[in-house]
């Protein structure tokens, strides 16, 4: 059985999902790939993982970096999990490019190169937005590209984190 919970953020309603122990999803309502890891058999329930995630979100939306990460469960392929684990290393208020992530994976796997487009696909399918910070990934030229929640939310999240972004970047 899977469970859901709702959180009202300054950027809109968020749906959280859990397997009863860990967080398996966090989506802005209406975003691309909404509920991708959620089965049809789920119900709304108050769980400690949801209370912990609500606390994380409260801290985050106050403009501060949470000092903990709720327990996460990544239901995915090994490649996507590799990408998402790299996303977890991007510090609050900083960004990384798709190309940098691809280069890091290539180095880890002993490959000459890795496709930044493949990385982009994995980043775009991240089911645990915000906590796995896919909004911190930008294009090689600094463009704010490819956020399933919408580029407007990506910009607002980076501004909230006081990230060093150039306002002239193409949206």
mmCIF file of C-alpha atoms in Angstrom:
data_model
loop_
_atom_site.group_PDB
_atom_site.id
_atom_site.type_symbol
_atom_site.label_atom_id
_atom_site.label_comp_id
_atom_site.label_asym_id
_atom_site.label_seq_id
_atom_site.Cartn_x
_atom_site.Cartn_y
_atom_site.Cartn_z
ATOM 1 C CA UNK A 1 0.000 0.000 0.000
ATOM 2 C CA UNK A 2 1.136 3.524 -0.767
ATOM 3 C CA UNK A 3 0.058 6.734 0.884
ATOM 4 C CA UNK A 4 -0.304 10.382 -0.080
ATOM 5 C CA UNK A 5 -0.308 13.675 1.757
ATOM 6 C CA UNK A 6 -0.728 17.278 0.641
ATOM 7 C CA UNK A 7 1.408 20.303 1.460
ATOM 8 C CA UNK A 8 0.476 23.883 0.584
ATOM 9 C CA UNK A 9 3.636 25.674 -0.507
ATOM 10 C CA UNK A 10 4.114 29.319 -1.507
ATOM 11 C CA UNK A 11 4.465 28.012 -5.099
ATOM 12 C CA UNK A 12 1.345 25.858 -5.077
ATOM 13 C CA UNK A 13 0.022 22.592 -3.774
ATOM 14 C CA UNK A 14 2.479 19.704 -3.426
ATOM 15 C CA UNK A 15 1.578 16.025 -3.278
ATOM 16 C CA UNK A 16 3.829 13.728 -1.252
ATOM 17 C CA UNK A 17 3.856 9.933 -1.606
ATOM 18 C CA UNK A 18 5.223 7.224 0.675
ATOM 19 C CA UNK A 19 5.477 3.459 0.849
ATOM 20 C CA UNK A 20 4.733 3.775 4.574
ATOM 21 C CA UNK A 21 8.379 4.144 5.593
ATOM 22 C CA UNK A 22 10.149 6.415 3.103
ATOM 23 C CA UNK A 23 9.264 9.209 0.743
ATOM 24 C CA UNK A 24 8.771 7.934 -2.833
ATOM 25 C CA UNK A 25 7.376 11.077 -4.427
ATOM 26 C CA UNK A 26 7.098 14.847 -4.084
ATOM 27 C CA UNK A 27 5.467 16.720 -6.949
ATOM 28 C CA UNK A 28 4.020 20.150 -7.574
ATOM 29 C CA UNK A 29 0.452 19.410 -8.551
ATOM 30 C CA UNK A 30 0.100 19.414 -12.321
ATOM 31 C CA UNK A 31 3.805 19.088 -13.070
ATOM 32 C CA UNK A 32 5.109 16.888 -15.861
ATOM 33 C CA UNK A 33 5.385 13.213 -14.794
ATOM 34 C CA UNK A 34 3.126 13.882 -11.780
ATOM 35 C CA UNK A 35 2.692 10.727 -9.702
ATOM 36 C CA UNK A 36 5.026 8.691 -11.922
ATOM 37 C CA UNK A 37 6.082 6.326 -9.091
ATOM 38 C CA UNK A 38 2.667 6.152 -7.434
ATOM 39 C CA UNK A 39 0.457 3.098 -7.928
ATOM 40 C CA UNK A 40 -3.291 3.396 -8.343
ATOM 41 C CA UNK A 41 -3.716 1.703 -4.955
ATOM 42 C CA UNK A 42 -3.025 4.523 -2.494
ATOM 43 C CA UNK A 43 -4.804 6.443 0.224
ATOM 44 C CA UNK A 44 -4.372 9.653 2.141
ATOM 45 C CA UNK A 45 -2.861 9.025 5.581
ATOM 46 C CA UNK A 46 -0.963 10.856 8.326
ATOM 47 C CA UNK A 47 2.520 9.318 8.576
ATOM 48 C CA UNK A 48 5.668 10.350 10.437
ATOM 49 C CA UNK A 49 7.559 10.552 7.100
ATOM 50 C CA UNK A 50 4.999 13.134 5.937
ATOM 51 C CA UNK A 51 5.313 15.162 9.152
ATOM 52 C CA UNK A 52 9.116 15.068 8.784
ATOM 53 C CA UNK A 53 8.872 16.137 5.113
ATOM 54 C CA UNK A 54 6.437 18.935 6.014
ATOM 55 C CA UNK A 55 9.045 20.194 8.515
ATOM 56 C CA UNK A 56 11.735 19.992 5.805
ATOM 57 C CA UNK A 57 9.507 21.955 3.417
ATOM 58 C CA UNK A 58 8.667 24.573 6.073
ATOM 59 C CA UNK A 59 12.383 25.184 6.658
ATOM 60 C CA UNK A 60 13.137 25.191 2.923
ATOM 61 C CA UNK A 61 10.369 27.652 2.021
ATOM 62 C CA UNK A 62 11.523 29.964 4.831
ATOM 63 C CA UNK A 63 14.677 30.403 2.717
ATOM 64 C CA UNK A 64 16.916 28.258 4.897
ATOM 65 C CA UNK A 65 18.735 25.034 4.152
ATOM 66 C CA UNK A 66 17.222 22.085 6.054
ATOM 67 C CA UNK A 67 19.860 20.251 8.096
ATOM 68 C CA UNK A 68 18.328 16.819 7.516
ATOM 69 C CA UNK A 69 16.922 14.748 4.664
ATOM 70 C CA UNK A 70 13.786 12.647 5.083
ATOM 71 C CA UNK A 71 14.244 8.960 4.304
ATOM 72 C CA UNK A 72 13.971 8.495 0.538
ATOM 73 C CA UNK A 73 13.253 5.438 -1.586
ATOM 74 C CA UNK A 74 14.161 5.700 -5.256
ATOM 75 C CA UNK A 75 12.096 3.339 -7.400
ATOM 76 C CA UNK A 76 14.008 3.600 -10.659
ATOM 77 C CA UNK A 77 16.738 2.350 -12.955
ATOM 78 C CA UNK A 78 20.363 2.252 -11.806
ATOM 79 C CA UNK A 79 21.268 5.063 -14.254
ATOM 80 C CA UNK A 80 18.579 7.401 -12.932
ATOM 81 C CA UNK A 81 19.516 6.562 -9.361
ATOM 82 C CA UNK A 82 23.145 7.456 -10.154
ATOM 83 C CA UNK A 83 22.024 10.824 -11.547
ATOM 84 C CA UNK A 84 19.687 11.517 -8.628
ATOM 85 C CA UNK A 85 22.411 10.710 -6.088
ATOM 86 C CA UNK A 86 24.604 13.315 -7.794
ATOM 87 C CA UNK A 87 21.744 15.827 -7.547
ATOM 88 C CA UNK A 88 21.724 15.238 -3.790
ATOM 89 C CA UNK A 89 25.327 16.505 -3.672
ATOM 90 C CA UNK A 90 24.532 19.910 -5.214
ATOM 91 C CA UNK A 91 24.727 22.371 -2.316
ATOM 92 C CA UNK A 92 21.826 24.641 -1.379
ATOM 93 C CA UNK A 93 22.061 27.853 -3.409
ATOM 94 C CA UNK A 94 24.394 26.403 -6.049
ATOM 95 C CA UNK A 95 23.893 24.932 -9.498
ATOM 96 C CA UNK A 96 25.455 22.272 -11.698
ATOM 97 C CA UNK A 97 25.098 21.747 -15.443
ATOM 98 C CA UNK A 98 23.788 18.652 -17.195
ATOM 99 C CA UNK A 99 27.221 18.403 -18.826
ATOM 100 C CA UNK A 100 29.017 18.468 -15.459
ATOM 101 C CA UNK A 101 26.801 15.645 -14.210
ATOM 102 C CA UNK A 102 27.460 13.654 -17.403
ATOM 103 C CA UNK A 103 31.205 14.165 -16.985
ATOM 104 C CA UNK A 104 31.052 13.051 -13.376
ATOM 105 C CA UNK A 105 29.189 9.846 -14.320
ATOM 106 C CA UNK A 106 31.584 9.142 -17.184
ATOM 107 C CA UNK A 107 34.513 9.463 -14.785
ATOM 108 C CA UNK A 108 32.825 7.202 -12.196
ATOM 109 C CA UNK A 109 32.161 4.530 -14.825
ATOM 110 C CA UNK A 110 35.512 4.857 -16.574
ATOM 111 C CA UNK A 111 33.889 6.063 -19.798
ATOM 112 C CA UNK A 112 35.298 8.579 -22.248
ATOM 113 C CA UNK A 113 32.034 10.533 -22.223
ATOM 114 C CA UNK A 114 28.386 10.417 -21.223
ATOM 115 C CA UNK A 115 25.398 12.027 -22.904
ATOM 116 C CA UNK A 116 24.184 15.222 -21.258
ATOM 117 C CA UNK A 117 20.816 14.549 -22.945
ATOM 118 C CA UNK A 118 20.558 11.183 -21.155
ATOM 119 C CA UNK A 119 21.309 12.989 -17.900
ATOM 120 C CA UNK A 120 18.593 15.522 -18.771
ATOM 121 C CA UNK A 121 16.064 12.733 -19.206
ATOM 122 C CA UNK A 122 16.948 11.286 -15.810
ATOM 123 C CA UNK A 123 16.830 14.703 -14.137
ATOM 124 C CA UNK A 124 13.428 15.405 -15.702
ATOM 125 C CA UNK A 125 11.970 12.154 -14.345
ATOM 126 C CA UNK A 126 13.056 12.829 -10.747
ATOM 127 C CA UNK A 127 9.980 11.942 -8.661
ATOM 128 C CA UNK A 128 11.162 13.623 -5.434
ATOM 129 C CA UNK A 129 11.387 17.273 -6.440
ATOM 130 C CA UNK A 130 13.013 19.837 -4.157
ATOM 131 C CA UNK A 131 14.605 17.282 -1.810
ATOM 132 C CA UNK A 132 16.414 15.710 -4.763
ATOM 133 C CA UNK A 133 17.188 19.176 -6.151
ATOM 134 C CA UNK A 134 16.679 18.858 -9.900
ATOM 135 C CA UNK A 135 15.862 22.589 -9.974
ATOM 136 C CA UNK A 136 19.583 23.242 -9.365
ATOM 137 C CA UNK A 137 20.551 21.761 -12.748
ATOM 138 C CA UNK A 138 21.042 24.275 -15.548
ATOM 139 C CA UNK A 139 22.130 24.260 -19.173
ATOM 140 C CA UNK A 140 25.803 24.519 -20.125
ATOM 141 C CA UNK A 141 25.362 28.126 -21.232
ATOM 142 C CA UNK A 142 23.626 28.999 -17.960
ATOM 143 C CA UNK A 143 20.091 28.774 -19.329
ATOM 144 C CA UNK A 144 17.373 27.737 -16.924
ATOM 145 C CA UNK A 145 16.103 24.768 -18.887
ATOM 146 C CA UNK A 146 14.077 21.648 -18.320
ATOM 147 C CA UNK A 147 12.160 21.730 -15.056
ATOM 148 C CA UNK A 148 9.107 19.450 -14.832
ATOM 149 C CA UNK A 149 7.460 21.872 -12.391
ATOM 150 C CA UNK A 150 7.865 24.742 -14.847
ATOM 151 C CA UNK A 151 10.668 27.208 -15.502
ATOM 152 C CA UNK A 152 8.847 29.880 -13.476
ATOM 153 C CA UNK A 153 9.008 27.677 -10.369
ATOM 154 C CA UNK A 154 12.641 26.763 -11.073
ATOM 155 C CA UNK A 155 13.561 30.451 -11.143
ATOM 156 C CA UNK A 156 11.629 31.163 -7.933
ATOM 157 C CA UNK A 157 13.304 28.226 -6.167
ATOM 158 C CA UNK A 158 16.780 29.381 -7.197
ATOM 159 C CA UNK A 159 15.960 32.933 -6.083
ATOM 160 C CA UNK A 160 14.664 31.555 -2.751
ATOM 161 C CA UNK A 161 18.020 29.780 -2.316
ATOM 162 C CA UNK A 162 19.852 32.978 -3.303
ATOM 163 C CA UNK A 163 21.635 31.046 -6.047
ATOM 164 C CA UNK A 164 24.098 33.001 -8.155
ATOM 165 C CA UNK A 165 22.062 33.070 -11.343
ATOM 166 C CA UNK A 166 22.254 35.597 -14.102
ATOM 167 C CA UNK A 167 18.870 37.229 -14.571
ATOM 168 C CA UNK A 168 19.572 37.644 -18.275
ATOM 169 C CA UNK A 169 19.473 33.875 -18.763
ATOM 170 C CA UNK A 170 16.858 32.730 -21.189
ATOM 171 C CA UNK A 171 13.734 31.390 -19.569
#
